[in-house]
Coordinates of C-alpha atoms and ligand atoms in Angstrom, one line a residue:
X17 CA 20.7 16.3 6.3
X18 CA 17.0 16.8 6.2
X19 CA 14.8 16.5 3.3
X20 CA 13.1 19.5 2.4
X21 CA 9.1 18.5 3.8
X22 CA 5.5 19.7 3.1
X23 CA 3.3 19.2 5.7
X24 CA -0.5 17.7 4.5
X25 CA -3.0 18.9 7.1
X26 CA -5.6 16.3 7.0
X27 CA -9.4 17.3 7.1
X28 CA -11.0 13.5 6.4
X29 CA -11.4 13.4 2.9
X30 CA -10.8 10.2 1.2
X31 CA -7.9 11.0 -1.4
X32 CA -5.6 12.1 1.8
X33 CA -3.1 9.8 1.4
X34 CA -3.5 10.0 -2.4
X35 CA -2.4 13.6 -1.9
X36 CA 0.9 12.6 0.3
X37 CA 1.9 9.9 -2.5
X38 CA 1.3 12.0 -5.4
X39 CA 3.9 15.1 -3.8
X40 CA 6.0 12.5 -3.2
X41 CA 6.4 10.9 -6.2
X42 CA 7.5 14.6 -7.3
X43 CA 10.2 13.7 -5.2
X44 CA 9.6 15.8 -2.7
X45 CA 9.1 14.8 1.0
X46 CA 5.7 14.8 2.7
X47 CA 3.7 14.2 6.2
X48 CA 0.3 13.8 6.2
X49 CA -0.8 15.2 9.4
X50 CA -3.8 15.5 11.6
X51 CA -5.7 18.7 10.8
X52 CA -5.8 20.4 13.9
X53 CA -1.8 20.6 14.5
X54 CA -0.6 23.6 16.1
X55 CA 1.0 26.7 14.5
X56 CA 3.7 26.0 17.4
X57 CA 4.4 22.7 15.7
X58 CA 3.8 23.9 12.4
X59 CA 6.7 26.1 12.7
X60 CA 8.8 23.8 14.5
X61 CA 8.5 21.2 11.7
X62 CA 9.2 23.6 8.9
X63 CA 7.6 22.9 5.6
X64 CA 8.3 24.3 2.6
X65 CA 4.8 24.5 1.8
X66 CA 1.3 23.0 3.0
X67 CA -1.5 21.7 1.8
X68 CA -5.0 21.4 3.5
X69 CA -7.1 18.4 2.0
X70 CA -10.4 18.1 1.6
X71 CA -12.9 16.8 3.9
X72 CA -16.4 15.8 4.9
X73 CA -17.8 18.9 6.5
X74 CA -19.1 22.6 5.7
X75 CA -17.4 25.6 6.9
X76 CA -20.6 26.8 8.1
X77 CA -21.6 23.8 10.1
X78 CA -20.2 24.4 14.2
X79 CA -17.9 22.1 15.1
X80 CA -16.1 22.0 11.8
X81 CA -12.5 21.7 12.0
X82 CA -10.8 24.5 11.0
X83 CA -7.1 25.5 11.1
X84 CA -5.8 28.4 13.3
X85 CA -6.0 32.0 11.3
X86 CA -2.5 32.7 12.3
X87 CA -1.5 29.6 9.8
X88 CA -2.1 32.8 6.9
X89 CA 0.7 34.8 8.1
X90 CA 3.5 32.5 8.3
X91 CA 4.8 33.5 5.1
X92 CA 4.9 29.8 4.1
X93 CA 2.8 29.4 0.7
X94 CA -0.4 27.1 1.4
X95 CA -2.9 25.2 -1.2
X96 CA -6.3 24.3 0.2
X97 CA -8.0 21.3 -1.8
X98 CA -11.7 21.0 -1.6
X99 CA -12.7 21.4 1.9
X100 CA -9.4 23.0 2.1
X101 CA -10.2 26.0 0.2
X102 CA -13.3 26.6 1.1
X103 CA -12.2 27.0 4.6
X104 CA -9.1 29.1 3.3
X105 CA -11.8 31.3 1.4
X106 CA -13.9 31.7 4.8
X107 CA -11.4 32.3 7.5
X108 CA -9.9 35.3 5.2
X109 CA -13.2 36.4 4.7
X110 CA -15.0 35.2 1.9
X111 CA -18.4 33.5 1.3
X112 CA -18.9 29.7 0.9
X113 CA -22.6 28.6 0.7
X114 CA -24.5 25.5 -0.1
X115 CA -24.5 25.2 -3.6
X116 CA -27.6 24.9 -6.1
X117 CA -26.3 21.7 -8.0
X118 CA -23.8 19.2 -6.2
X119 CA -21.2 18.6 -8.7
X120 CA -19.6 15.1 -8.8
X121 CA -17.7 13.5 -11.5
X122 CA -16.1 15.3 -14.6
X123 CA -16.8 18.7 -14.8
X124 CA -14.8 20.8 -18.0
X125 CA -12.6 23.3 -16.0
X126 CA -11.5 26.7 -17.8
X127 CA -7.9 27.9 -16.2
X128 CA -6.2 31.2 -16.4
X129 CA -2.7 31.8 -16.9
X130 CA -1.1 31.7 -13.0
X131 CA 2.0 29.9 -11.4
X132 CA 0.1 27.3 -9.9
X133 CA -1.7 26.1 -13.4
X134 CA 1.3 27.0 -15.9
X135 CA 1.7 24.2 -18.3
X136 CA -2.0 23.5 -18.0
X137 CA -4.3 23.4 -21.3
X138 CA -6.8 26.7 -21.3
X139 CA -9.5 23.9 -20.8
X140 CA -9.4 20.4 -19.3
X141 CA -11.5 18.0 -17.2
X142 CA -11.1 17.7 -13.5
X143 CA -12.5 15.6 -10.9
X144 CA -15.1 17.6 -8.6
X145 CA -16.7 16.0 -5.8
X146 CA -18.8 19.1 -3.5
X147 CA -22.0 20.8 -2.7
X148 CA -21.0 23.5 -1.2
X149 CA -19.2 26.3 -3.2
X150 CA -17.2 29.5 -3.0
X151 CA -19.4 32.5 -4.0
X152 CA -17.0 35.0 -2.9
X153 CA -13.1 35.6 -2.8
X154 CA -11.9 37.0 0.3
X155 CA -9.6 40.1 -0.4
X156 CA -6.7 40.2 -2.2
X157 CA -7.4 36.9 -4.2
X158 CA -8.3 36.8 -8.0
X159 CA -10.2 34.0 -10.0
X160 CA -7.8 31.2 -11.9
X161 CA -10.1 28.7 -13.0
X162 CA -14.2 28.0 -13.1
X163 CA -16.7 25.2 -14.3
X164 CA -20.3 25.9 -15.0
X165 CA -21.3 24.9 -11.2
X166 CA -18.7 26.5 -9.6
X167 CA -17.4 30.0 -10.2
X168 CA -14.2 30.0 -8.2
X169 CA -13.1 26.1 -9.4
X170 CA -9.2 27.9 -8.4
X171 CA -8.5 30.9 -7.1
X172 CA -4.9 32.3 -5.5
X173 CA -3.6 35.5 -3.7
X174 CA 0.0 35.4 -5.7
X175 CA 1.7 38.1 -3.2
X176 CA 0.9 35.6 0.4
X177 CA 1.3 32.4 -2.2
X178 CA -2.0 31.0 -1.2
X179 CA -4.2 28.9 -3.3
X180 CA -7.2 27.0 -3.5
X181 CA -8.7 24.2 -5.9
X182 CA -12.4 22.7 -5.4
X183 CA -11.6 20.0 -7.6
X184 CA -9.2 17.5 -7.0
X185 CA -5.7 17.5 -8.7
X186 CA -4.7 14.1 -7.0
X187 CA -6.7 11.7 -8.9
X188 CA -6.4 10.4 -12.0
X189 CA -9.6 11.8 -13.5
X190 CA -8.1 15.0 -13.4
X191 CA -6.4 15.9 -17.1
X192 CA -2.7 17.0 -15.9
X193 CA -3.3 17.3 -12.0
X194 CA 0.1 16.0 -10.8
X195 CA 0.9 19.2 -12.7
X196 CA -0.2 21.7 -10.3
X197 CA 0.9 19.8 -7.6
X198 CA 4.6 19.8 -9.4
X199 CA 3.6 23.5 -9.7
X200 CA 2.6 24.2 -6.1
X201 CA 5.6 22.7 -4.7
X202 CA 8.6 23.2 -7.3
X203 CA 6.9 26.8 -8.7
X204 CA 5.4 27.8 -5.7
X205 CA 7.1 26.0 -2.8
X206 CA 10.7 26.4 -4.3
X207 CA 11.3 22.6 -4.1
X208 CA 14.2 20.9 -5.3
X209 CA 13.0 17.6 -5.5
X210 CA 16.1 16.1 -2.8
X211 CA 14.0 13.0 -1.8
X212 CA 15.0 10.1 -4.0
X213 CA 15.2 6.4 -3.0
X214 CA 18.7 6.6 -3.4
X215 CA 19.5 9.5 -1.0
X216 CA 17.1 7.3 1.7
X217 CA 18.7 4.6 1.2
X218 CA 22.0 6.5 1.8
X219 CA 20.8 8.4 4.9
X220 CA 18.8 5.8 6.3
X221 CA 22.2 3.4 6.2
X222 CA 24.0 6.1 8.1
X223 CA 21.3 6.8 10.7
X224 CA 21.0 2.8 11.3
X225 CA 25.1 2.5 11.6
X226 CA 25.2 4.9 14.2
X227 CA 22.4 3.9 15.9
X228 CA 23.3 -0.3 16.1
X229 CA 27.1 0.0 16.1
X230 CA 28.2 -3.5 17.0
X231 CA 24.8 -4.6 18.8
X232 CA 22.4 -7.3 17.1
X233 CA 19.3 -7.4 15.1
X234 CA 16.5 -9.6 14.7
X235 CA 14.3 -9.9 11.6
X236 CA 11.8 -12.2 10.7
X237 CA 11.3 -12.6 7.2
X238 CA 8.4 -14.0 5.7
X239 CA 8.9 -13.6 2.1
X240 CA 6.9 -10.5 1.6
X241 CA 8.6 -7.2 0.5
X242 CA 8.2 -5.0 3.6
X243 CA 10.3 -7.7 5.7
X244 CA 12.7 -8.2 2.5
X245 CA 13.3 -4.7 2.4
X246 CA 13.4 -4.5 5.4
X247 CA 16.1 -6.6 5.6
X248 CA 18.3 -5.9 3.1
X249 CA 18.5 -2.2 4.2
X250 CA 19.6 -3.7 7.7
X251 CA 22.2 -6.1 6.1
X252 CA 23.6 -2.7 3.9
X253 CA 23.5 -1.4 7.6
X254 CA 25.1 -3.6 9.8
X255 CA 25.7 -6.9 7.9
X256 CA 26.2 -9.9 10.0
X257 CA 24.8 -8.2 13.1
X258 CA 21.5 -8.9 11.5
X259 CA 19.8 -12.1 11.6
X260 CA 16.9 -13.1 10.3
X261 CA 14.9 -16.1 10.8
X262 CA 12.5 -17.4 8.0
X263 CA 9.9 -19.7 9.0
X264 CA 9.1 -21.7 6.4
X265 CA 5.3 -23.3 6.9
X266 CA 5.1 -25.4 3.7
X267 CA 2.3 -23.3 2.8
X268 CA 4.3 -20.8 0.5
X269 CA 4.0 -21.1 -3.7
X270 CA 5.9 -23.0 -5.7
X271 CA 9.6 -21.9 -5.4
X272 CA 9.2 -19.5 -3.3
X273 CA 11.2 -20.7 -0.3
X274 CA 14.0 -21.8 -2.1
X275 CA 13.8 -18.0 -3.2
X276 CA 14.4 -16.4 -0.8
X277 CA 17.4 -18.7 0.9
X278 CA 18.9 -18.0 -2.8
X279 CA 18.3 -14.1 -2.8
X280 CA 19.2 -13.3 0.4
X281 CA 21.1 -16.1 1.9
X282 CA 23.6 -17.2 -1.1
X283 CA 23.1 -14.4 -3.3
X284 CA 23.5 -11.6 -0.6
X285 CA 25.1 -13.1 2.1
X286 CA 23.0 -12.3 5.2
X287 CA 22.8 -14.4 8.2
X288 CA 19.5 -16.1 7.6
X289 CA 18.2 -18.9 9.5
X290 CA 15.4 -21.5 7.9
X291 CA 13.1 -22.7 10.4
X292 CA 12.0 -25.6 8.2
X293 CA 8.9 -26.7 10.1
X294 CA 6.1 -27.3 7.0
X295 CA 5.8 -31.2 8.5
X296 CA 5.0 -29.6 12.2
X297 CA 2.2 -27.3 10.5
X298 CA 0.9 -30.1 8.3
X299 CA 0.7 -32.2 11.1
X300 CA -1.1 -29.6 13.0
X301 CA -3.6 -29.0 10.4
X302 CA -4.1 -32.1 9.8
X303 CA -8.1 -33.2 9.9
X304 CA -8.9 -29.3 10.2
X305 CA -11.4 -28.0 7.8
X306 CA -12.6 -25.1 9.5
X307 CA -10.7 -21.7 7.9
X308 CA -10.8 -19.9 11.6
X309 CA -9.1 -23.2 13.0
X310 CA -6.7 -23.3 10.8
X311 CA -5.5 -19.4 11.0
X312 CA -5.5 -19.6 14.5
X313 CA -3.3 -22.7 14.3
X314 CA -0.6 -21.8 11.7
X315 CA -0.7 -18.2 13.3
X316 CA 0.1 -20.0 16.9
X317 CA 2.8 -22.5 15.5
X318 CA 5.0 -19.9 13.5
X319 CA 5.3 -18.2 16.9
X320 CA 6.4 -21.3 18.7
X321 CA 8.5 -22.0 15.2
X322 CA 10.3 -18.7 15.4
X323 CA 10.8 -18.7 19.9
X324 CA 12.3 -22.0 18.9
X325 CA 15.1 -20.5 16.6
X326 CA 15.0 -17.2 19.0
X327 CA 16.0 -19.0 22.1
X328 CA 19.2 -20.6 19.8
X329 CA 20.4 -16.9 19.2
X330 CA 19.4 -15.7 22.7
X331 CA 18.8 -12.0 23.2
X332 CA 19.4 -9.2 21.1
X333 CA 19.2 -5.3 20.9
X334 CA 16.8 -4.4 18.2
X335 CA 13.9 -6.6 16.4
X336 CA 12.8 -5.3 13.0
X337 CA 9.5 -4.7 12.0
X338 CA 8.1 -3.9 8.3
X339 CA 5.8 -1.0 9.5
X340 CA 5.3 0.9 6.8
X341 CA 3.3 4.7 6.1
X342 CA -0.1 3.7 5.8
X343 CA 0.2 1.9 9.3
X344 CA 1.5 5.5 11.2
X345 CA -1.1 7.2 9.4
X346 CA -4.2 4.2 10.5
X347 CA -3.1 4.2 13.9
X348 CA -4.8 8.2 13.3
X349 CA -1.8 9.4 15.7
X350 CA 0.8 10.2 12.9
X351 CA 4.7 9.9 14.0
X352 CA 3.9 10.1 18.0
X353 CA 1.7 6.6 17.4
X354 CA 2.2 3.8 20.1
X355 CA 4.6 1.1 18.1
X356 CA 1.8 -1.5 17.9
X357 CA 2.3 -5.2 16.8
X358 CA 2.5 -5.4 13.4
X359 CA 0.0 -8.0 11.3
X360 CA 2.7 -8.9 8.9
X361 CA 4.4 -11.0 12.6
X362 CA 1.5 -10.7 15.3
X363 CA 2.6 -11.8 18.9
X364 CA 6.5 -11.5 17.7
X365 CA 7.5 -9.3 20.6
X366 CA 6.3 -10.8 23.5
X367 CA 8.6 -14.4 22.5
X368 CA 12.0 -12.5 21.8
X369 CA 13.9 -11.2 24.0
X370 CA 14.4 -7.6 22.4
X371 CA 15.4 -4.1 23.9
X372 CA 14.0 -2.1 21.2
X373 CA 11.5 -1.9 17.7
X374 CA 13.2 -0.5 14.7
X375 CA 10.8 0.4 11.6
X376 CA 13.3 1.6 9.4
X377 CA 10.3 2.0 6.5
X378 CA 7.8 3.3 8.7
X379 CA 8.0 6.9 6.4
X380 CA 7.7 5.0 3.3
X381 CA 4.5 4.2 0.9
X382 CA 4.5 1.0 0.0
X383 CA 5.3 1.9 -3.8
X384 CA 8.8 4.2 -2.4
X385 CA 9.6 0.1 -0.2
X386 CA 9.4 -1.1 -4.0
X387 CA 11.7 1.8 -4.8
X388 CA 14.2 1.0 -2.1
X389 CA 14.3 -2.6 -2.7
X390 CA 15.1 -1.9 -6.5
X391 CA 18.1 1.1 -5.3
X392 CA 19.5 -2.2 -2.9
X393 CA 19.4 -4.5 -5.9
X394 CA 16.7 -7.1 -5.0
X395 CA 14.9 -8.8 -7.9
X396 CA 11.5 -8.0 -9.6
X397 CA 10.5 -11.4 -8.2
X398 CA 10.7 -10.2 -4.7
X399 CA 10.3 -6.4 -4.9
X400 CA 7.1 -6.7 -7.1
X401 CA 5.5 -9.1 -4.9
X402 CA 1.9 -9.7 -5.0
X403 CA 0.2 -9.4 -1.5
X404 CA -0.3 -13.3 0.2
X405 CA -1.3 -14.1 3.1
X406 CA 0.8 -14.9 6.3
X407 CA -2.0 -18.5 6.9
X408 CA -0.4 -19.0 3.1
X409 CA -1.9 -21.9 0.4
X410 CA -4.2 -23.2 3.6
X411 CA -6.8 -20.5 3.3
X412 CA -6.5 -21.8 -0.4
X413 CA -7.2 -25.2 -0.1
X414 CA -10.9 -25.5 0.8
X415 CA -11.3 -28.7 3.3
X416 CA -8.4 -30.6 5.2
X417 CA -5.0 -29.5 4.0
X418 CA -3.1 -32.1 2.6
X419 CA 0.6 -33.1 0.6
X420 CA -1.2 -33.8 -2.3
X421 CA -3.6 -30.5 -2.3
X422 CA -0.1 -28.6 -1.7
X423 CA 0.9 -30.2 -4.6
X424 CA -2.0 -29.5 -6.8
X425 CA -2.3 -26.2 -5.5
X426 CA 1.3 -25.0 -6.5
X427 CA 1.3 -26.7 -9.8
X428 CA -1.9 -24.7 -11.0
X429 CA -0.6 -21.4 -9.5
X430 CA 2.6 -21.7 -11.0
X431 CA 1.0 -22.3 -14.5
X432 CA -1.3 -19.6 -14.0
X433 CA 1.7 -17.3 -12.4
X434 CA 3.1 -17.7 -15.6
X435 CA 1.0 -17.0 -18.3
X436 CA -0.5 -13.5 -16.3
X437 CA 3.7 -12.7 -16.8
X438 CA 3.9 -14.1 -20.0
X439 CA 0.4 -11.9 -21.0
X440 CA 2.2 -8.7 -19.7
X441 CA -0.8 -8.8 -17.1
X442 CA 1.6 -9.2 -13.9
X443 CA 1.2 -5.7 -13.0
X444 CA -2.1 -4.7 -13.7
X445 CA -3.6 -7.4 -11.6
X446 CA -3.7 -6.6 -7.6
X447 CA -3.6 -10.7 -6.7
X448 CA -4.4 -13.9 -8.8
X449 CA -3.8 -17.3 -7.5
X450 CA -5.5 -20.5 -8.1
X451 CA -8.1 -22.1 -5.2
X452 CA -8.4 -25.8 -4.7
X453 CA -12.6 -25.9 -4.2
X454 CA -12.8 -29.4 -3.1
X455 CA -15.6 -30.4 -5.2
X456 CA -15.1 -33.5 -7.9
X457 CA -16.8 -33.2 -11.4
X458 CA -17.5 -35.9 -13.7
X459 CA -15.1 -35.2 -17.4
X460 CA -14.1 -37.2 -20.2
X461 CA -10.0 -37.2 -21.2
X462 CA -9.2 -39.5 -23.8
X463 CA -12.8 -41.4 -24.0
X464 CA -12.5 -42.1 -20.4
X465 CA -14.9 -40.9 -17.8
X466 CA -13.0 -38.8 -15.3
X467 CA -14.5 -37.9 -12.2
X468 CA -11.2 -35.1 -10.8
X469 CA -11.0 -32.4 -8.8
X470 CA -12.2 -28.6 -9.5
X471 CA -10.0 -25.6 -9.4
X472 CA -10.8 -22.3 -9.2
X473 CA -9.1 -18.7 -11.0
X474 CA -9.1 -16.4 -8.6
X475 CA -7.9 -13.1 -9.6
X476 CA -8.8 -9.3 -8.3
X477 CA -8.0 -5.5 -9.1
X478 CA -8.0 -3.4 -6.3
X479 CA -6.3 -0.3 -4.8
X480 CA -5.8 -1.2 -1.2
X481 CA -7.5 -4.7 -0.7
X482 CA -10.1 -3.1 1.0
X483 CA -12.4 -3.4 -2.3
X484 CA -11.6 -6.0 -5.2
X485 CA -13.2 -6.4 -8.3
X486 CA -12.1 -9.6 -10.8
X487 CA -9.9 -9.0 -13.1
X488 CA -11.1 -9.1 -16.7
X489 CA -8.1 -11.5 -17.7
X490 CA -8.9 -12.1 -21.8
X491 CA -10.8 -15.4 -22.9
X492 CA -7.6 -16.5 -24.8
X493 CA -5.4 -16.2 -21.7
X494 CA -7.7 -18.2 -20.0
X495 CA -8.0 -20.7 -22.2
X496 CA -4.4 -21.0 -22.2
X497 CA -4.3 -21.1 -18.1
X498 CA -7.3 -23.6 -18.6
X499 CA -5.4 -25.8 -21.2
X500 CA -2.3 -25.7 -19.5
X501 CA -3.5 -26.9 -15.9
X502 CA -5.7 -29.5 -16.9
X503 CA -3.0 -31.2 -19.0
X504 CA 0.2 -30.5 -17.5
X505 CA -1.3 -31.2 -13.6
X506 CA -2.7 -35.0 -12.9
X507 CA -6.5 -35.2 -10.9
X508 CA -7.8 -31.8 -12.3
X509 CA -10.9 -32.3 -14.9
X510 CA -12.3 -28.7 -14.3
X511 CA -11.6 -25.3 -14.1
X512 CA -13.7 -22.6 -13.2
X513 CA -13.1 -18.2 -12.8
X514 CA -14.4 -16.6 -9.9
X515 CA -16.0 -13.6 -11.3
X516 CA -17.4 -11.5 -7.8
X517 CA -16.5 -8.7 -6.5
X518 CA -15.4 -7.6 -2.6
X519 CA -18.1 -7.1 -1.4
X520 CA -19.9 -9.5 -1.1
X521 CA -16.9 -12.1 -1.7
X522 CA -13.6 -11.6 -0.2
X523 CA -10.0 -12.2 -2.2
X524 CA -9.4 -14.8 -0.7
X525 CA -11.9 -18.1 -0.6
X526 CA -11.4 -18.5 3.2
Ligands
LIG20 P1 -9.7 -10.8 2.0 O1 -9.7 -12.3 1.7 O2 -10.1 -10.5 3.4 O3 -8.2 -10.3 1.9 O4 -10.5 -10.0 1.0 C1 -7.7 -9.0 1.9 C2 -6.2 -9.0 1.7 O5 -5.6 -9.5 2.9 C3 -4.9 -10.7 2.6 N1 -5.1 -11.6 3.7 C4 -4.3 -11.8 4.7 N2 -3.0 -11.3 4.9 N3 -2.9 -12.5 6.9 C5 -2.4 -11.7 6.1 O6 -1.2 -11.2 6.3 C6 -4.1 -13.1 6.8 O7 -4.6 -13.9 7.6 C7 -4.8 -12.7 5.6 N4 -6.0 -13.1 5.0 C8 -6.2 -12.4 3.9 C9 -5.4 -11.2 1.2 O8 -4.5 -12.0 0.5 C10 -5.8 -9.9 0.6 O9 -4.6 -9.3 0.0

């Protein structure tokens, strides 16, 4: 059966998809949409509410987008954010103009009592971010909350079940705002929160079942949780029908590869093929210090790695891919999007003999793939992944890759791997890993001159990779790390932290 859904009409601002993830983690199933789709489609869709985001333009300016009038008289109860009200306000006839002071930041909000704001303190801080403003409400609509810069901060016509907010509920800096967005859709809306990962996983099983039957599946796996959730729902699917090839490069962490033949070949049972080639790469890369070099030849040699094991299993029905939300909604074309070649396995298609793509996780954001892998019963270890690169330790190991780098580098991650856990810091930090900088210092261990190799901390916050700033691990934890790594791991005299920020460094060193 269908979820209930609220549709997100996207007007450009840059907390869309903040807005889709926070309805949905009120479990209750959303699209974010582009802006200008048609009442026709609208209707056909069927939400149970909608919500216009915010956006970069003015009402006032031509061109603007703006949605179609008739959008007011569907009966179906609308919240306009931002941009989003304002143009709700001005298409029903009230007056936005530019306003005297921008207000950005914090700004103390007063609220009235109203079904959208109940449970909300009669005062609170929100997160505003416009210049113009709403000076007055179009008919029928009454005042529910106003700043000193902005007179109408919320405002709502309770018969029709429209609303508006100018600040923004979705982010963090506003005091209670995943309340009104609970109160829009449960209050408002009439949701009854039927999206769970449980009742995906459930459906999703079905709809794959009747959909394979008896035919086979592909799936390359390369450790990282879109593929292993990928998978696993598959295998819940349509068990042995699925294979899945891992190609193991000899550049993964310590562990890792033995992971995941233990999770999902022993410990689930799925019909998983190791493509054990690290000695092919290493050889390849051998010599090669250039980071472009080597990307282009790991990338290039786990497509011959995996047509290798293809051509073994011959042709098959369906090949997997990890496409997940984010992806539909980049390629700016939502659901009707051309399947394009996903980065997590670029140039997979055209080397396997396939009939069709299945994304079974292409509606998910990546915290509801998390959510899935837990409801199938995969481990922390794998659902709680930290991102890592498909190139792997190379782009970690400054210089020629060698054994002995490998070596070094896993030993110092590992250490350091465990004392983040071990400091409860696992989860705060977007991606830490250790870099071998291929620079010697001169030390002294046990009244001996040492002159040993340099390894670098590398570890990052960030909200989408796009943007990184280093983690302020504390001195004592790195003391430890430093302590640890030095003693514990032969050659290494010298450790060092990366502290800069993306821009103008990237994550990762190559
Ligand atoms: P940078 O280093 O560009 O990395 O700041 C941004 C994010 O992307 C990851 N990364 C890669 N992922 N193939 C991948 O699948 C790659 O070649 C690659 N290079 C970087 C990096 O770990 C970080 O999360």
């Amino acid at each position: 059966m269908q979820n209930q859904r609220v549709l997100v009409l996207d007007f450009g601002g840059q907390y869309n998809q903040l807005i889709a993830r926070r309805i949905r983690e009120q479990s209750v199933y959303c699209d974010l949409v582009p802006g200008d789709m048609s009442v026709e489609k609208i209707k056909e869709y069927g939400p149970i509410g909608i919500v216009f985001t915010g956006g970069p333009n003015s009402v006032y300016d031509e061109g603007s987008p703006m949605v179609d009038k008739e959008i007011f008289s569907l009966g179906i109860p609308i919240l306009g954010i931002c941009y989003g009200c304002q143009m709700m306000a001005y298409l029903l006839g009230g007056t936005v103009e530019k306003a005297e002071n921008s207000e950005y930041g914090k700004a103390d909000v007063e609220y009235s009592p109203s079904p959208l704001l109940s449970g909300m303190p009669p005062k609170a801080v929100s997160w505003m971010s416009h210049t113009d403003r709403i000076t007055k409400l179009p008919e029928g609509f009454t005042r529910l909350a106003k700043s000193a810069d902005c007179p109408f901060a919320a405002f709502g016509d309770e018969k029709r079940k429209l609303y508006g907010v100018q600040f923004h509920p979705e982010v963090q800096h506003t005091e209670n705002g995943t309340q009104i967005l609970r109160n829009f859709v449960y209050g408002v809306c009439g949701a009854t929160g039927d999206w769970t990962m449980k009742g995906f996983v459930e459906r999703k099983v079905a709809e794959l079942r009747e959909k394979i039957g008896d035919k086979k599946v592909l799936c390359a796996m390369s450790g990282g949780v879109d593929s292993a959730v990928a998978a696993a729902l598959l295998h819940k699917a349509v068990g042995d029908n699925l294979i899945c090839v891992f190609v193991d490069h000899g550049l993964l962490r310590k562990y890792e590869a033995d992971e995941v033949m233990n999770v999902f070949k022993d410990g689930m049972g799925m019909n998983l093929i190791k493509a054990d080639d690290g000695k092919i790469f290493l050889e390849k890369l051998k010599g090669v210090t250039d980071p472009e070099k080597k990307r282009k030849i790991i990338g290039e040699q786990f497509i011959r790695s995996f047509e290798k094991v293809s051509k073994q299993i011959g042709a098959v029905d369906y090949l997997v891919q990890g496409t997940i939300y984010p992806d539909v909604i980049e390629s700016g074309k939502g659901k009707s999007a051309v399947i394009k070649s996903h980065h997590n396995v670029g140039g997979l298609p055209s080397v396997v003999d396939f009939k069709e793509i299945i994304e079974p996780l292409r509606d998910l954001f990546k915290d509801e793939v998390r959510g899935v892998g837990f409801e199938l019963g995969l481990p922390k270890s794998v659902v709680m992944r930290q991102p890592f690169p498909g190139p792997g330790l190379a782009i970690r190991i400054m210089g020629e890759v060698t054994e002995e780098k490998l070596e070094t580098l896993r030993d110092s991650d590992y250490i350091l791997r465990e004392e983040i856990a071990k400091a409860g810091l696992d989860e705060s930090i977007w991606q830490y890993f250790t870099v071998i900088t291929n620079s010697k210092t001169v030390g002294v261990q046990g009244d001996f001159r040492t002159y040993e190799n340099v390894i670098a901390i590398r570890a990052v916050t960030s909200l989408d990779a796009m943007t990184a700033d280093w983690a302020r691990i504390p001195y004592d934890v790195l003391q430890v790390i430093s302590n640890r790594i030095v003693n514990e791991i032969g050659h290494v005299n010298r450790i060092v932290y990366d502290i800069t920020s993306k821009p103008p460094a990237t994550i990762e060193w190559e």
